[in-house]
mmCIF file of C-alpha atoms in Angstrom:
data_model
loop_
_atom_site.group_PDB
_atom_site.id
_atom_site.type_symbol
_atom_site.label_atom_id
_atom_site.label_comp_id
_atom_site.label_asym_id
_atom_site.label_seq_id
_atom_site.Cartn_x
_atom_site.Cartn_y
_atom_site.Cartn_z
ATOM 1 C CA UNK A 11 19.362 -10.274 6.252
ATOM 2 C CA UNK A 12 15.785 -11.734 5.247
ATOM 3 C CA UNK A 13 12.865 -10.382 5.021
ATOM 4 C CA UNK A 14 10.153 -13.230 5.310
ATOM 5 C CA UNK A 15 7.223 -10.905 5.760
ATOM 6 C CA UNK A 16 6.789 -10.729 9.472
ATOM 7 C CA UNK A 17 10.232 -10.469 10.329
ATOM 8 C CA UNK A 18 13.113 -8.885 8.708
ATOM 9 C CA UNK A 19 16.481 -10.940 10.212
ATOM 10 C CA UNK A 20 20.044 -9.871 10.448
ATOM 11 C CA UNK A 21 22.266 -12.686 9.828
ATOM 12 C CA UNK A 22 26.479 -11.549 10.918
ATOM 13 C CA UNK A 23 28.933 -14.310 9.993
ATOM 14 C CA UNK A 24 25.895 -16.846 8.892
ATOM 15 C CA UNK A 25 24.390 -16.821 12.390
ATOM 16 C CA UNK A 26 21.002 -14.934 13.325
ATOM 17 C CA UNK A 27 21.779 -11.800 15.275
ATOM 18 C CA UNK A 28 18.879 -9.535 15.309
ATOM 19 C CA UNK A 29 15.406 -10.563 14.698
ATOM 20 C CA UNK A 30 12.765 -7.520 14.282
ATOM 21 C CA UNK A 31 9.045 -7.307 13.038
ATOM 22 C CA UNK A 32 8.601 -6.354 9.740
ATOM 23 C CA UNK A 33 6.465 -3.369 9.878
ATOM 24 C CA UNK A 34 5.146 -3.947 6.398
ATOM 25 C CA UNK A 35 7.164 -1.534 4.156
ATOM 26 C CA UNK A 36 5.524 -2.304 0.702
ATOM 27 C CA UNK A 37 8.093 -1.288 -1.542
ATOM 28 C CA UNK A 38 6.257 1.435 -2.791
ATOM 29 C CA UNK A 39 8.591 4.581 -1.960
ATOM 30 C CA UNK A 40 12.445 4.422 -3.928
ATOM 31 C CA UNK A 41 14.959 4.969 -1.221
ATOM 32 C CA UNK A 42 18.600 4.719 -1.101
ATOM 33 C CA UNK A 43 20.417 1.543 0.032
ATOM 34 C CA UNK A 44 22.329 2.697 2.836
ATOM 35 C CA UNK A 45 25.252 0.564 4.564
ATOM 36 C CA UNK A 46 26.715 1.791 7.840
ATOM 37 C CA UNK A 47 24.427 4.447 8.335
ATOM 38 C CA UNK A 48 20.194 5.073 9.254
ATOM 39 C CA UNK A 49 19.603 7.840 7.061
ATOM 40 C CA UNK A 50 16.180 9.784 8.400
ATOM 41 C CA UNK A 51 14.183 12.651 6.716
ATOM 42 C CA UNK A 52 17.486 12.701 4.067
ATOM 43 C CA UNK A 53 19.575 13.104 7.091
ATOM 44 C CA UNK A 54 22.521 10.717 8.719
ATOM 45 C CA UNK A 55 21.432 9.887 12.283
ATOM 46 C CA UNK A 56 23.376 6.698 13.022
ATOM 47 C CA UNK A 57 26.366 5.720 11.890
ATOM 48 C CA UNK A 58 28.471 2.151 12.036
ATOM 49 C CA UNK A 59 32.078 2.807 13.564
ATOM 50 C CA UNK A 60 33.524 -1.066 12.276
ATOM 51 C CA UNK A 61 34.490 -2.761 9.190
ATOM 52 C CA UNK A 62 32.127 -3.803 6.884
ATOM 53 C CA UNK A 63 33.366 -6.530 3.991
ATOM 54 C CA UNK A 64 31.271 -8.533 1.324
ATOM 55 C CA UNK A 65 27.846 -7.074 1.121
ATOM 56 C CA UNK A 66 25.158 -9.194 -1.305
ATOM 57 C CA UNK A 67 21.771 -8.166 -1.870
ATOM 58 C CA UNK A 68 19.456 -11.011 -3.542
ATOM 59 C CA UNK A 69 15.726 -11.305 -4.554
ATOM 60 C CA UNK A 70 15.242 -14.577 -2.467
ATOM 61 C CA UNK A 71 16.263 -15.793 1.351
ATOM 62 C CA UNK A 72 19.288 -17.848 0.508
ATOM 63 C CA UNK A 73 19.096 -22.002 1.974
ATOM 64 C CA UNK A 74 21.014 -22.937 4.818
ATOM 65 C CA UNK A 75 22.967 -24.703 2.238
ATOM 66 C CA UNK A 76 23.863 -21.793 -0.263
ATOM 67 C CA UNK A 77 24.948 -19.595 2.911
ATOM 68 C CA UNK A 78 27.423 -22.123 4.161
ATOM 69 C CA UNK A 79 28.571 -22.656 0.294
ATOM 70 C CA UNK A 80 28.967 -19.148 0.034
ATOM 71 C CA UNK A 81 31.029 -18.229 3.132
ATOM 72 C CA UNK A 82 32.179 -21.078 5.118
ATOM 73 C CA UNK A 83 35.279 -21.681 2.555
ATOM 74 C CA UNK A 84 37.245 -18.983 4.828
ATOM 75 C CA UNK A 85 37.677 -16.746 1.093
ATOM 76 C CA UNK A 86 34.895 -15.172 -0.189
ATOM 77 C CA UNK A 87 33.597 -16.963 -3.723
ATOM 78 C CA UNK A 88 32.905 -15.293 -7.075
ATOM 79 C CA UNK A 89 29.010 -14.882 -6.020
ATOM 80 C CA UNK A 90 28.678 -14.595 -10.206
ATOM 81 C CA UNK A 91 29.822 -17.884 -10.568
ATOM 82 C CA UNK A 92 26.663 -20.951 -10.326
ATOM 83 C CA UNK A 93 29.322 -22.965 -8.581
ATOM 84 C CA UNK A 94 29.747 -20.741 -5.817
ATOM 85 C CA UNK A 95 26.202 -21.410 -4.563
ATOM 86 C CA UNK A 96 24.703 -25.085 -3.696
ATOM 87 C CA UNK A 97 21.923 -23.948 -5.851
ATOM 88 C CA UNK A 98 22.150 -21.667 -8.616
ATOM 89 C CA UNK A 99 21.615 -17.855 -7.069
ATOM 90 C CA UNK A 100 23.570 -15.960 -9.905
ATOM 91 C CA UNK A 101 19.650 -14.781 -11.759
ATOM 92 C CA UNK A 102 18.517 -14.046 -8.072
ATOM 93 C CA UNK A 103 21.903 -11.164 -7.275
ATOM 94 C CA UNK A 104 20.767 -7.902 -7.245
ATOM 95 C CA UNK A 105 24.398 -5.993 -6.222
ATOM 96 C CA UNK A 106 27.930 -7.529 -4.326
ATOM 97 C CA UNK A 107 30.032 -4.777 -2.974
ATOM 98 C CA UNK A 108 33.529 -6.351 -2.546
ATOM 99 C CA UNK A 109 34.217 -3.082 -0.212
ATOM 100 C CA UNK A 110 38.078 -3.033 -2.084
ATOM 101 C CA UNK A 111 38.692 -5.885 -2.807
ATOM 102 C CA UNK A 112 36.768 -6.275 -6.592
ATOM 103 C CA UNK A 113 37.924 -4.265 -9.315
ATOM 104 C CA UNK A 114 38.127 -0.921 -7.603
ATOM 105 C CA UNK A 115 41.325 -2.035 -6.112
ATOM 106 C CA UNK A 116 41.083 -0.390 -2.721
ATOM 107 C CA UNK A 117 40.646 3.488 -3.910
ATOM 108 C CA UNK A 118 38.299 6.316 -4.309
ATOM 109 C CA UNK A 119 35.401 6.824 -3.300
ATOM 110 C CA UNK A 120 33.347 4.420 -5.391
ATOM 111 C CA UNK A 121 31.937 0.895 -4.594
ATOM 112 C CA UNK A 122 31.446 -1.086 -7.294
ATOM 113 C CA UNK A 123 28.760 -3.677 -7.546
ATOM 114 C CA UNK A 124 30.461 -6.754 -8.437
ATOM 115 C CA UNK A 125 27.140 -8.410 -10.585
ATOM 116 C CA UNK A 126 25.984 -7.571 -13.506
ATOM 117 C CA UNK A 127 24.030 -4.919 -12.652
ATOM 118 C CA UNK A 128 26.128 -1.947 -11.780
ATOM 119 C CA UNK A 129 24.417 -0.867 -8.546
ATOM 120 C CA UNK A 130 27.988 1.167 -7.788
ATOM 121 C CA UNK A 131 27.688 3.198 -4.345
ATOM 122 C CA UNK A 132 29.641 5.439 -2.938
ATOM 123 C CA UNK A 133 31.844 5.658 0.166
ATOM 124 C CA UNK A 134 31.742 8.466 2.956
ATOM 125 C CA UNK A 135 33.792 9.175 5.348
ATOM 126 C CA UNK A 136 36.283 6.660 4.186
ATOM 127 C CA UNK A 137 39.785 7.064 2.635
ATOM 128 C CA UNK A 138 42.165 4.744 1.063
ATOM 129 C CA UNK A 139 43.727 3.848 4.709
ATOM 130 C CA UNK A 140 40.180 2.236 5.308
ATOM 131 C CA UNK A 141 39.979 -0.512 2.948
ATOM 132 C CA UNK A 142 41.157 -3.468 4.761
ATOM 133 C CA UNK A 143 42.756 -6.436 2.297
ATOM 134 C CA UNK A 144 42.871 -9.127 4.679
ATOM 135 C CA UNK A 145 40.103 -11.334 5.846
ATOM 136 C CA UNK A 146 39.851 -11.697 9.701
#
């Protein structure tokens, strides 16, 4: 998704799904990153019943260009790696959770965040019969 400060998008499979208006959250409060789920008042409300594979946070809205570097090689790339990108993103990835398929090698109940940072999450709801290997 992007946040370009009067919309927030949802981009699924490099198209635009779901535009919204930003409603001008400021930054100001920590809250948890949440995947799958809306979490109100501390509290799970909604929850995603799918698969969810390759998640990447970064500081800046990715080109046209760097998305279609990124994911339209049918294998997801080392998003570490300057190559990966058309321009150089590595200095701009805040967390990539592989979902199983990084260095957690499909078990427990940890994510681990793939860049340098060490954002690691953890999985609910899930057991090792979850992780999928194969991308559709």
């Amino acid at each position: 998704g992007v946040r370009d400060g009067s919309n927030i998008i949802l981009y699924i499979n490099d198209l635009a799904a779901v535009s919204v208006p930003d409603n001008g959250y400021n930054g100001s409060n920590a809250r948890d990153f949440v995947i799958g789920a809306q979490i109100i008042s501390g509290t799970i409300q909604r929850e995603f019943y799918g698969n969810i594979d390759e998640v990447a946070v970064w500081n800046v809205a990715l080109s046209d260009a760097d998305r279609l570097s990124l994911y339209n090689a049918g294998v997801p790339r080392d998003l570490t790696v300057a190559g990966s990108y058309d321009t150089d993103r590595t200095g701009n990835l805040i967390g990539w959770w592989r979902n199983g398929d990084g260095t957690e090698a499909a078990s427990g109940v940890t994510v681990y965040d793939m860049s340098t940072n060490s954002y690691n999450g953890t999985a609910t709801n899930m057991g090792n019969e979850d992780y999928e290997e194969d991308t559709p």
